[in-house]
Amino acid sequence: GIETGIRLLDTMTGGFQKSDFIIIAGRPSMGKTAFALDIALHTAIDKKIPVGFFSLEMSQEQLVQRMLGMEAKVDLAKLRTGFLSDEEWAKLTAAAGKLSEAELYIDDSARLTHLELRAKARRLKSRVDVGIIFVDYLQLLDATAKADTRQQEVAIISRSLKALSKELNIPIVALSQLSRAHKTRADQKPILSDLRESGAIEQDADVVIFIYRKLESPDPKERNTAEIIIRKQRNGPIGTVLASFVEKYATFKNKPPDALTEGENP
């Protein structure tokens, strides 16, 4: 499978498997895009596997800037202003070299329909034998068929992405927003029914992963501890893995050993 680079998560999933439709979900600012970019960079740069990244929210320029900061470990705020030390410029130059050699294909067409995305994905597969595709994020894709409700529209899109993962025999990773239902619960950690317009996504996905951080906590250590929660895995265990979120680079890293909190078998 395709590894995420978060060791304990890879142990639980065996990596992202061929023909799997994987959902990574979370509320705004939890780090969904950062997590997807981390995996994309790890796959394209370290593992030399071609990656497709469909970004319906951020422009290619914004994405590349973020990836440079993540790969070079340069503070993103400084990167935006351009006030960098000589050492930081050197790190950036090295990261840019790695990125330019990596087979990472970004498509930032806004208002893409699911059929257009499938056509582009097929071309990527036949042209460069892409090994994994990311979609950021599912709710921004357009369903071409006329649906009566938003639920039906999302169902068409999620079914289409699942079919694509089987057809191309690669993992398709779609990011997803959450509904606001959690606001009324004492426990703020997301559950499957929080997936926005959720029924179909929950059914179609082979793996559902939530990213959760206590953003309201006054303790920075707590704010930057990410819970990576596997709520569904068709062929494996569910449970939670802890990772560190490094805010200034917007990147996730392994916590020291023994950070698996609550593995539970289905």
PDB file of C-alpha atoms in Angstrom:
ATOM      1  CA  GLY A   1       0.000   0.000   0.000  1.00  0.00           C
ATOM      2  CA  ILE A   2       0.930   3.669  -0.243  1.00  0.00           C
ATOM      3  CA  GLU A   3       2.342   4.817   3.080  1.00  0.00           C
ATOM      4  CA  THR A   4       1.258   8.033   4.769  1.00  0.00           C
ATOM      5  CA  GLY A   5       4.561   8.444   6.598  1.00  0.00           C
ATOM      6  CA  ILE A   6       2.731   8.300   9.941  1.00  0.00           C
ATOM      7  CA  ARG A   7       4.093   4.937  11.079  1.00  0.00           C
ATOM      8  CA  LEU A   8       1.312   3.853  13.427  1.00  0.00           C
ATOM      9  CA  LEU A   9      -1.354   4.738  10.883  1.00  0.00           C
ATOM     10  CA  ASP A  10       0.517   2.726   8.253  1.00  0.00           C
ATOM     11  CA  THR A  11       0.698  -0.209  10.667  1.00  0.00           C
ATOM     12  CA  MET A  12      -3.079  -0.090  11.128  1.00  0.00           C
ATOM     13  CA  THR A  13      -3.950   0.314   7.444  1.00  0.00           C
ATOM     14  CA  GLY A  14      -1.025  -1.385   5.734  1.00  0.00           C
ATOM     15  CA  GLY A  15      -0.864   1.866   3.743  1.00  0.00           C
ATOM     16  CA  PHE A  16      -3.548   3.051   1.327  1.00  0.00           C
ATOM     17  CA  GLN A  17      -4.498   0.062  -0.812  1.00  0.00           C
ATOM     18  CA  LYS A  18      -5.128  -0.168  -4.545  1.00  0.00           C
ATOM     19  CA  SER A  19      -8.760   0.403  -5.532  1.00  0.00           C
ATOM     20  CA  ASP A  20      -9.574   1.894  -2.108  1.00  0.00           C
ATOM     21  CA  PHE A  21     -11.722   5.005  -1.822  1.00  0.00           C
ATOM     22  CA  ILE A  22     -10.426   6.860   1.232  1.00  0.00           C
ATOM     23  CA  ILE A  23     -12.049   9.809   2.982  1.00  0.00           C
ATOM     24  CA  ILE A  24     -10.026  12.224   5.106  1.00  0.00           C
ATOM     25  CA  ALA A  25     -12.434  14.477   6.953  1.00  0.00           C
ATOM     26  CA  GLY A  26     -12.286  17.206   9.538  1.00  0.00           C
ATOM     27  CA  ARG A  27     -13.578  20.606  10.445  1.00  0.00           C
ATOM     28  CA  PRO A  28     -11.909  23.737   9.034  1.00  0.00           C
ATOM     29  CA  SER A  29      -8.340  24.389  10.279  1.00  0.00           C
ATOM     30  CA  MET A  30      -7.788  20.847  11.564  1.00  0.00           C
ATOM     31  CA  GLY A  31      -5.179  20.216   8.867  1.00  0.00           C
ATOM     32  CA  LYS A  32      -6.965  18.074   6.234  1.00  0.00           C
ATOM     33  CA  THR A  33      -5.169  19.658   3.287  1.00  0.00           C
ATOM     34  CA  ALA A  34      -1.850  19.643   5.171  1.00  0.00           C
ATOM     35  CA  PHE A  35      -2.260  15.920   5.856  1.00  0.00           C
ATOM     36  CA  ALA A  36      -3.078  15.187   2.208  1.00  0.00           C
ATOM     37  CA  LEU A  37      -0.102  17.269   1.032  1.00  0.00           C
ATOM     38  CA  ASP A  38       2.176  15.472   3.497  1.00  0.00           C
ATOM     39  CA  ILE A  39       1.187  12.121   1.993  1.00  0.00           C
ATOM     40  CA  ALA A  40       1.431  13.476  -1.563  1.00  0.00           C
ATOM     41  CA  LEU A  41       4.962  14.794  -0.949  1.00  0.00           C
ATOM     42  CA  HIS A  42       6.096  11.617   0.811  1.00  0.00           C
ATOM     43  CA  THR A  43       4.763   9.532  -2.095  1.00  0.00           C
ATOM     44  CA  ALA A  44       6.107  11.662  -4.959  1.00  0.00           C
ATOM     45  CA  ILE A  45       9.475  12.695  -3.467  1.00  0.00           C
ATOM     46  CA  ASP A  46      10.509   9.831  -1.168  1.00  0.00           C
ATOM     47  CA  LYS A  47       8.782   6.905  -2.889  1.00  0.00           C
ATOM     48  CA  LYS A  48       9.051   8.255  -6.477  1.00  0.00           C
ATOM     49  CA  ILE A  49       5.442   7.327  -7.248  1.00  0.00           C
ATOM     50  CA  PRO A  50       3.497   9.718  -9.556  1.00  0.00           C
ATOM     51  CA  VAL A  51       0.733  11.607  -7.705  1.00  0.00           C
ATOM     52  CA  GLY A  52      -2.323  13.489  -8.998  1.00  0.00           C
ATOM     53  CA  PHE A  53      -3.697  16.314  -6.836  1.00  0.00           C
ATOM     54  CA  PHE A  54      -7.004  17.935  -7.791  1.00  0.00           C
ATOM     55  CA  SER A  55      -7.313  21.143  -5.808  1.00  0.00           C
ATOM     56  CA  LEU A  56     -10.737  22.735  -6.102  1.00  0.00           C
ATOM     57  CA  GLU A  57     -10.127  25.178  -3.279  1.00  0.00           C
ATOM     58  CA  MET A  58      -6.530  26.426  -3.459  1.00  0.00           C
ATOM     59  CA  SER A  59      -4.665  27.617  -6.549  1.00  0.00           C
ATOM     60  CA  GLN A  60      -1.635  25.755  -7.844  1.00  0.00           C
ATOM     61  CA  GLU A  61       0.539  28.671  -6.720  1.00  0.00           C
ATOM     62  CA  GLN A  62      -0.777  28.513  -3.132  1.00  0.00           C
ATOM     63  CA  LEU A  63      -0.315  24.742  -3.050  1.00  0.00           C
ATOM     64  CA  VAL A  64       3.244  24.863  -4.361  1.00  0.00           C
ATOM     65  CA  GLN A  65       4.119  27.565  -1.832  1.00  0.00           C
ATOM     66  CA  ARG A  66       2.772  25.406   0.975  1.00  0.00           C
ATOM     67  CA  MET A  67       4.570  22.309  -0.281  1.00  0.00           C
ATOM     68  CA  LEU A  68       7.856  24.200  -0.512  1.00  0.00           C
ATOM     69  CA  GLY A  69       7.485  25.371   3.090  1.00  0.00           C
ATOM     70  CA  MET A  70       6.562  21.867   4.251  1.00  0.00           C
ATOM     71  CA  GLU A  71       9.418  20.174   2.416  1.00  0.00           C
ATOM     72  CA  ALA A  72      12.024  22.825   3.337  1.00  0.00           C
ATOM     73  CA  LYS A  73      10.751  23.185   6.926  1.00  0.00           C
ATOM     74  CA  VAL A  74      10.537  26.949   6.506  1.00  0.00           C
ATOM     75  CA  ASP A  75       7.987  28.988   8.450  1.00  0.00           C
ATOM     76  CA  LEU A  76       4.990  29.542   6.125  1.00  0.00           C
ATOM     77  CA  ALA A  77       4.342  33.043   7.476  1.00  0.00           C
ATOM     78  CA  LYS A  78       7.922  34.055   6.628  1.00  0.00           C
ATOM     79  CA  LEU A  79       7.623  32.370   3.259  1.00  0.00           C
ATOM     80  CA  ARG A  80       4.631  34.562   2.401  1.00  0.00           C
ATOM     81  CA  THR A  81       6.474  37.772   3.286  1.00  0.00           C
ATOM     82  CA  GLY A  82       9.771  36.677   1.715  1.00  0.00           C
ATOM     83  CA  PHE A  83      11.845  37.769   4.744  1.00  0.00           C
ATOM     84  CA  LEU A  84      14.074  34.722   4.908  1.00  0.00           C
ATOM     85  CA  SER A  85      17.590  34.105   6.190  1.00  0.00           C
ATOM     86  CA  ASP A  86      20.326  32.792   3.886  1.00  0.00           C
ATOM     87  CA  GLU A  87      19.954  29.388   5.476  1.00  0.00           C
ATOM     88  CA  GLU A  88      16.196  29.384   4.810  1.00  0.00           C
ATOM     89  CA  TRP A  89      16.750  30.389   1.175  1.00  0.00           C
ATOM     90  CA  ALA A  90      19.198  27.496   0.826  1.00  0.00           C
ATOM     91  CA  LYS A  91      16.629  25.073   2.289  1.00  0.00           C
ATOM     92  CA  LEU A  92      13.961  26.424  -0.069  1.00  0.00           C
ATOM     93  CA  THR A  93      16.207  26.055  -3.101  1.00  0.00           C
ATOM     94  CA  ALA A  94      16.925  22.438  -2.172  1.00  0.00           C
ATOM     95  CA  ALA A  95      13.207  21.749  -1.653  1.00  0.00           C
ATOM     96  CA  ALA A  96      12.344  23.391  -4.991  1.00  0.00           C
ATOM     97  CA  GLY A  97      14.864  21.109  -6.691  1.00  0.00           C
ATOM     98  CA  LYS A  98      13.260  18.023  -5.147  1.00  0.00           C
ATOM     99  CA  LEU A  99       9.758  19.226  -6.016  1.00  0.00           C
ATOM    100  CA  SER A 100      10.644  19.952  -9.634  1.00  0.00           C
ATOM    101  CA  GLU A 101      11.958  16.399 -10.051  1.00  0.00           C
ATOM    102  CA  ALA A 102       8.960  14.793  -8.355  1.00  0.00           C
ATOM    103  CA  GLU A 103       6.078  13.550 -10.477  1.00  0.00           C
ATOM    104  CA  LEU A 104       3.398  15.564  -8.744  1.00  0.00           C
ATOM    105  CA  TYR A 105       0.611  16.707 -11.050  1.00  0.00           C
ATOM    106  CA  ILE A 106      -1.595  19.500  -9.720  1.00  0.00           C
ATOM    107  CA  ASP A 107      -4.891  20.441 -11.340  1.00  0.00           C
ATOM    108  CA  ASP A 108      -6.535  23.526  -9.867  1.00  0.00           C
ATOM    109  CA  SER A 109      -9.566  23.801 -12.153  1.00  0.00           C
ATOM    110  CA  ALA A 110     -12.414  25.223 -10.095  1.00  0.00           C
ATOM    111  CA  ARG A 111     -15.956  23.879 -10.511  1.00  0.00           C
ATOM    112  CA  LEU A 112     -14.799  20.575 -11.887  1.00  0.00           C
ATOM    113  CA  THR A 113     -17.535  18.002 -12.475  1.00  0.00           C
ATOM    114  CA  HIS A 114     -16.965  14.450 -11.295  1.00  0.00           C
ATOM    115  CA  LEU A 115     -16.995  13.290 -14.930  1.00  0.00           C
ATOM    116  CA  GLU A 116     -14.305  15.810 -15.927  1.00  0.00           C
ATOM    117  CA  LEU A 117     -12.214  14.701 -12.975  1.00  0.00           C
ATOM    118  CA  ARG A 118     -12.574  11.065 -14.037  1.00  0.00           C
ATOM    119  CA  ALA A 119     -11.536  11.871 -17.611  1.00  0.00           C
ATOM    120  CA  LYS A 120      -8.466  13.771 -16.370  1.00  0.00           C
ATOM    121  CA  ALA A 121      -7.600  10.964 -13.940  1.00  0.00           C
ATOM    122  CA  ARG A 122      -7.775   8.368 -16.737  1.00  0.00           C
ATOM    123  CA  ARG A 123      -5.396  10.488 -18.828  1.00  0.00           C
ATOM    124  CA  LEU A 124      -2.981  10.746 -15.885  1.00  0.00           C
ATOM    125  CA  LYS A 125      -3.118   6.982 -15.457  1.00  0.00           C
ATOM    126  CA  SER A 126      -2.412   6.238 -19.111  1.00  0.00           C
ATOM    127  CA  ARG A 127       0.194   9.001 -19.501  1.00  0.00           C
ATOM    128  CA  VAL A 128       2.291   8.703 -16.331  1.00  0.00           C
ATOM    129  CA  ASP A 129       0.820   5.662 -14.524  1.00  0.00           C
ATOM    130  CA  VAL A 130      -0.276   7.754 -11.548  1.00  0.00           C
ATOM    131  CA  GLY A 131      -0.203   5.746  -8.298  1.00  0.00           C
ATOM    132  CA  ILE A 132      -2.605   7.770  -6.120  1.00  0.00           C
ATOM    133  CA  ILE A 133      -5.039  10.653  -6.627  1.00  0.00           C
ATOM    134  CA  PHE A 134      -6.164  13.288  -4.112  1.00  0.00           C
ATOM    135  CA  VAL A 135      -9.316  15.420  -4.362  1.00  0.00           C
ATOM    136  CA  ASP A 136      -9.516  18.573  -2.201  1.00  0.00           C
ATOM    137  CA  TYR A 137     -12.377  18.501  -1.513  1.00  0.00           C
ATOM    138  CA  LEU A 138     -15.353  16.298  -2.379  1.00  0.00           C
ATOM    139  CA  GLN A 139     -18.156  18.800  -1.719  1.00  0.00           C
ATOM    140  CA  LEU A 140     -16.679  21.233  -4.278  1.00  0.00           C
ATOM    141  CA  LEU A 141     -17.071  18.764  -7.143  1.00  0.00           C
ATOM    142  CA  ASP A 142     -20.123  19.242  -9.322  1.00  0.00           C
ATOM    143  CA  ALA A 143     -22.505  16.378 -10.001  1.00  0.00           C
ATOM    144  CA  THR A 144     -23.524  16.506 -13.648  1.00  0.00           C
ATOM    145  CA  ALA A 145     -26.795  14.663 -13.185  1.00  0.00           C
ATOM    146  CA  LYS A 146     -29.730  16.683 -11.923  1.00  0.00           C
ATOM    147  CA  ALA A 147     -30.329  15.631  -8.368  1.00  0.00           C
ATOM    148  CA  ASP A 148     -33.303  16.666  -6.241  1.00  0.00           C
ATOM    149  CA  THR A 149     -31.306  17.132  -3.066  1.00  0.00           C
ATOM    150  CA  ARG A 150     -27.755  17.961  -2.079  1.00  0.00           C
ATOM    151  CA  GLN A 151     -27.614  14.494  -0.491  1.00  0.00           C
ATOM    152  CA  GLN A 152     -28.311  12.859  -3.858  1.00  0.00           C
ATOM    153  CA  GLU A 153     -25.740  15.067  -5.533  1.00  0.00           C
ATOM    154  CA  VAL A 154     -23.033  14.078  -3.054  1.00  0.00           C
ATOM    155  CA  ALA A 155     -24.079  10.425  -3.440  1.00  0.00           C
ATOM    156  CA  ILE A 156     -23.492  10.653  -7.213  1.00  0.00           C
ATOM    157  CA  ILE A 157     -20.036  12.160  -6.628  1.00  0.00           C
ATOM    158  CA  SER A 158     -18.937   9.677  -3.978  1.00  0.00           C
ATOM    159  CA  ARG A 159     -20.156   6.691  -6.026  1.00  0.00           C
ATOM    160  CA  SER A 160     -18.287   8.075  -9.009  1.00  0.00           C
ATOM    161  CA  LEU A 161     -15.012   8.402  -7.056  1.00  0.00           C
ATOM    162  CA  LYS A 162     -15.360   4.861  -5.679  1.00  0.00           C
ATOM    163  CA  ALA A 163     -15.917   3.560  -9.226  1.00  0.00           C
ATOM    164  CA  LEU A 164     -12.821   5.466 -10.367  1.00  0.00           C
ATOM    165  CA  SER A 165     -10.623   3.882  -7.674  1.00  0.00           C
ATOM    166  CA  LYS A 166     -11.721   0.436  -8.885  1.00  0.00           C
ATOM    167  CA  GLU A 167     -11.348   1.284 -12.566  1.00  0.00           C
ATOM    168  CA  LEU A 168      -7.816   2.701 -12.240  1.00  0.00           C
ATOM    169  CA  ASN A 169      -6.912   0.263  -9.442  1.00  0.00           C
ATOM    170  CA  ILE A 170      -5.284   2.983  -7.319  1.00  0.00           C
ATOM    171  CA  PRO A 171      -6.236   4.648  -4.029  1.00  0.00           C
ATOM    172  CA  ILE A 172      -8.421   7.741  -4.459  1.00  0.00           C
ATOM    173  CA  VAL A 173      -8.227  10.012  -1.417  1.00  0.00           C
ATOM    174  CA  ALA A 174     -10.998  12.593  -1.107  1.00  0.00           C
ATOM    175  CA  LEU A 175     -11.069  15.258   1.579  1.00  0.00           C
ATOM    176  CA  SER A 176     -14.454  16.004   3.053  1.00  0.00           C
ATOM    177  CA  GLN A 177     -16.120  18.638   5.173  1.00  0.00           C
ATOM    178  CA  LEU A 178     -18.122  17.869   8.275  1.00  0.00           C
ATOM    179  CA  SER A 179     -21.587  18.997   9.244  1.00  0.00           C
ATOM    180  CA  ARG A 180     -22.095  21.095  12.358  1.00  0.00           C
ATOM    181  CA  ALA A 181     -23.927  18.366  14.287  1.00  0.00           C
ATOM    182  CA  HIS A 182     -20.952  17.823  16.597  1.00  0.00           C
ATOM    183  CA  LYS A 183     -21.476  21.294  18.097  1.00  0.00           C
ATOM    184  CA  THR A 184     -24.311  19.950  20.232  1.00  0.00           C
ATOM    185  CA  ARG A 185     -22.310  17.012  21.624  1.00  0.00           C
ATOM    186  CA  ALA A 186     -20.177  17.020  24.744  1.00  0.00           C
ATOM    187  CA  ASP A 187     -17.544  14.967  22.935  1.00  0.00           C
ATOM    188  CA  GLN A 188     -16.391  17.072  19.987  1.00  0.00           C
ATOM    189  CA  LYS A 189     -14.522  14.251  18.264  1.00  0.00           C
ATOM    190  CA  PRO A 190     -16.071  13.577  14.863  1.00  0.00           C
ATOM    191  CA  ILE A 191     -18.094  10.437  14.189  1.00  0.00           C
ATOM    192  CA  LEU A 192     -19.245   8.919  10.881  1.00  0.00           C
ATOM    193  CA  SER A 193     -22.635  10.631  10.896  1.00  0.00           C
ATOM    194  CA  ASP A 194     -20.857  14.028  10.952  1.00  0.00           C
ATOM    195  CA  LEU A 195     -19.780  13.565   7.335  1.00  0.00           C
ATOM    196  CA  ARG A 196     -21.623  16.288   5.511  1.00  0.00           C
ATOM    197  CA  GLU A 197     -24.526  14.926   3.404  1.00  0.00           C
ATOM    198  CA  SER A 198     -23.088  11.743   4.765  1.00  0.00           C
ATOM    199  CA  GLY A 199     -25.027   8.542   4.088  1.00  0.00           C
ATOM    200  CA  ALA A 200     -23.482   7.714   0.734  1.00  0.00           C
ATOM    201  CA  ILE A 201     -19.936   8.796   1.583  1.00  0.00           C
ATOM    202  CA  GLU A 202     -19.961   6.613   4.670  1.00  0.00           C
ATOM    203  CA  GLN A 203     -21.241   3.674   2.615  1.00  0.00           C
ATOM    204  CA  ASP A 204     -18.961   4.076  -0.428  1.00  0.00           C
ATOM    205  CA  ALA A 205     -15.695   4.728   1.408  1.00  0.00           C
ATOM    206  CA  ASP A 206     -13.379   1.817   2.191  1.00  0.00           C
ATOM    207  CA  VAL A 207     -11.558   3.880   4.805  1.00  0.00           C
ATOM    208  CA  VAL A 208     -12.744   6.963   6.721  1.00  0.00           C
ATOM    209  CA  ILE A 209     -10.143   8.950   8.657  1.00  0.00           C
ATOM    210  CA  PHE A 210     -10.915  11.997  10.782  1.00  0.00           C
ATOM    211  CA  ILE A 211      -8.346  14.579  11.824  1.00  0.00           C
ATOM    212  CA  TYR A 212      -9.073  16.149  15.187  1.00  0.00           C
ATOM    213  CA  ARG A 213      -7.146  18.707  17.241  1.00  0.00           C
ATOM    214  CA  LYS A 214      -8.261  20.621  20.334  1.00  0.00           C
ATOM    215  CA  LEU A 215      -7.970  24.032  18.711  1.00  0.00           C
ATOM    216  CA  GLU A 216      -9.673  25.781  21.644  1.00  0.00           C
ATOM    217  CA  SER A 217      -7.129  24.523  24.166  1.00  0.00           C
ATOM    218  CA  PRO A 218      -4.909  27.177  25.789  1.00  0.00           C
ATOM    219  CA  ASP A 219      -2.085  24.601  25.867  1.00  0.00           C
ATOM    220  CA  PRO A 220      -0.082  24.691  22.585  1.00  0.00           C
ATOM    221  CA  LYS A 221       1.059  21.098  23.132  1.00  0.00           C
ATOM    222  CA  GLU A 222      -2.572  19.985  23.233  1.00  0.00           C
ATOM    223  CA  ARG A 223      -3.521  22.158  20.229  1.00  0.00           C
ATOM    224  CA  ASN A 224      -0.752  20.618  18.167  1.00  0.00           C
ATOM    225  CA  THR A 225      -1.438  17.012  19.052  1.00  0.00           C
ATOM    226  CA  ALA A 226      -3.489  15.581  16.221  1.00  0.00           C
ATOM    227  CA  GLU A 227      -5.734  12.599  16.680  1.00  0.00           C
ATOM    228  CA  ILE A 228      -5.915  10.629  13.463  1.00  0.00           C
ATOM    229  CA  ILE A 229      -9.084   8.637  13.977  1.00  0.00           C
ATOM    230  CA  ILE A 230      -9.864   5.643  11.761  1.00  0.00           C
ATOM    231  CA  ARG A 231     -13.645   5.358  12.091  1.00  0.00           C
ATOM    232  CA  LYS A 232     -14.111   2.887   9.246  1.00  0.00           C
ATOM    233  CA  GLN A 233     -11.787   0.446   7.558  1.00  0.00           C
ATOM    234  CA  ARG A 234     -13.311  -2.263   5.405  1.00  0.00           C
ATOM    235  CA  ASN A 235     -10.336  -4.590   5.745  1.00  0.00           C
ATOM    236  CA  GLY A 236      -8.702  -3.648   9.007  1.00  0.00           C
ATOM    237  CA  PRO A 237      -8.999  -2.332  12.553  1.00  0.00           C
ATOM    238  CA  ILE A 238     -10.438   0.983  13.664  1.00  0.00           C
ATOM    239  CA  GLY A 239      -8.827   3.159  16.302  1.00  0.00           C
ATOM    240  CA  THR A 240      -6.876   6.338  16.972  1.00  0.00           C
ATOM    241  CA  VAL A 241      -3.270   7.279  16.330  1.00  0.00           C
ATOM    242  CA  LEU A 242      -1.592  10.396  17.708  1.00  0.00           C
ATOM    243  CA  ALA A 243       0.676  12.575  15.585  1.00  0.00           C
ATOM    244  CA  SER A 244       2.280  15.970  16.101  1.00  0.00           C
ATOM    245  CA  PHE A 245       1.105  18.904  14.018  1.00  0.00           C
ATOM    246  CA  VAL A 246       3.866  21.441  13.437  1.00  0.00           C
ATOM    247  CA  GLU A 247       1.860  24.601  12.930  1.00  0.00           C
ATOM    248  CA  LYS A 248       4.519  26.861  11.427  1.00  0.00           C
ATOM    249  CA  TYR A 249       5.251  24.387   8.617  1.00  0.00           C
ATOM    250  CA  ALA A 250       1.682  23.018   8.495  1.00  0.00           C
ATOM    251  CA  THR A 251       2.984  19.483   8.537  1.00  0.00           C
ATOM    252  CA  PHE A 252       2.328  16.296  10.521  1.00  0.00           C
ATOM    253  CA  LYS A 253       5.034  14.185  12.065  1.00  0.00           C
ATOM    254  CA  ASN A 254       5.365  10.997  14.056  1.00  0.00           C
ATOM    255  CA  LYS A 255       5.090  11.268  17.798  1.00  0.00           C
ATOM    256  CA  PRO A 256       7.691   9.354  19.811  1.00  0.00           C
ATOM    257  CA  PRO A 257       6.920   5.601  20.226  1.00  0.00           C
ATOM    258  CA  ASP A 258       3.954   4.383  22.299  1.00  0.00           C
ATOM    259  CA  ALA A 259       1.648   7.012  20.873  1.00  0.00           C
ATOM    260  CA  LEU A 260      -1.072   4.608  19.770  1.00  0.00           C
ATOM    261  CA  THR A 261      -3.929   5.448  22.057  1.00  0.00           C
ATOM    262  CA  GLU A 262      -6.960   3.310  21.631  1.00  0.00           C
ATOM    263  CA  GLY A 263      -6.786   0.631  18.972  1.00  0.00           C
ATOM    264  CA  GLU A 264     -10.031  -1.319  18.912  1.00  0.00           C
ATOM    265  CA  ASN A 265     -10.890  -4.186  16.676  1.00  0.00           C
ATOM    266  CA  PRO A 266     -14.221  -4.017  14.905  1.00  0.00           C
TER     267      PRO A 266
END
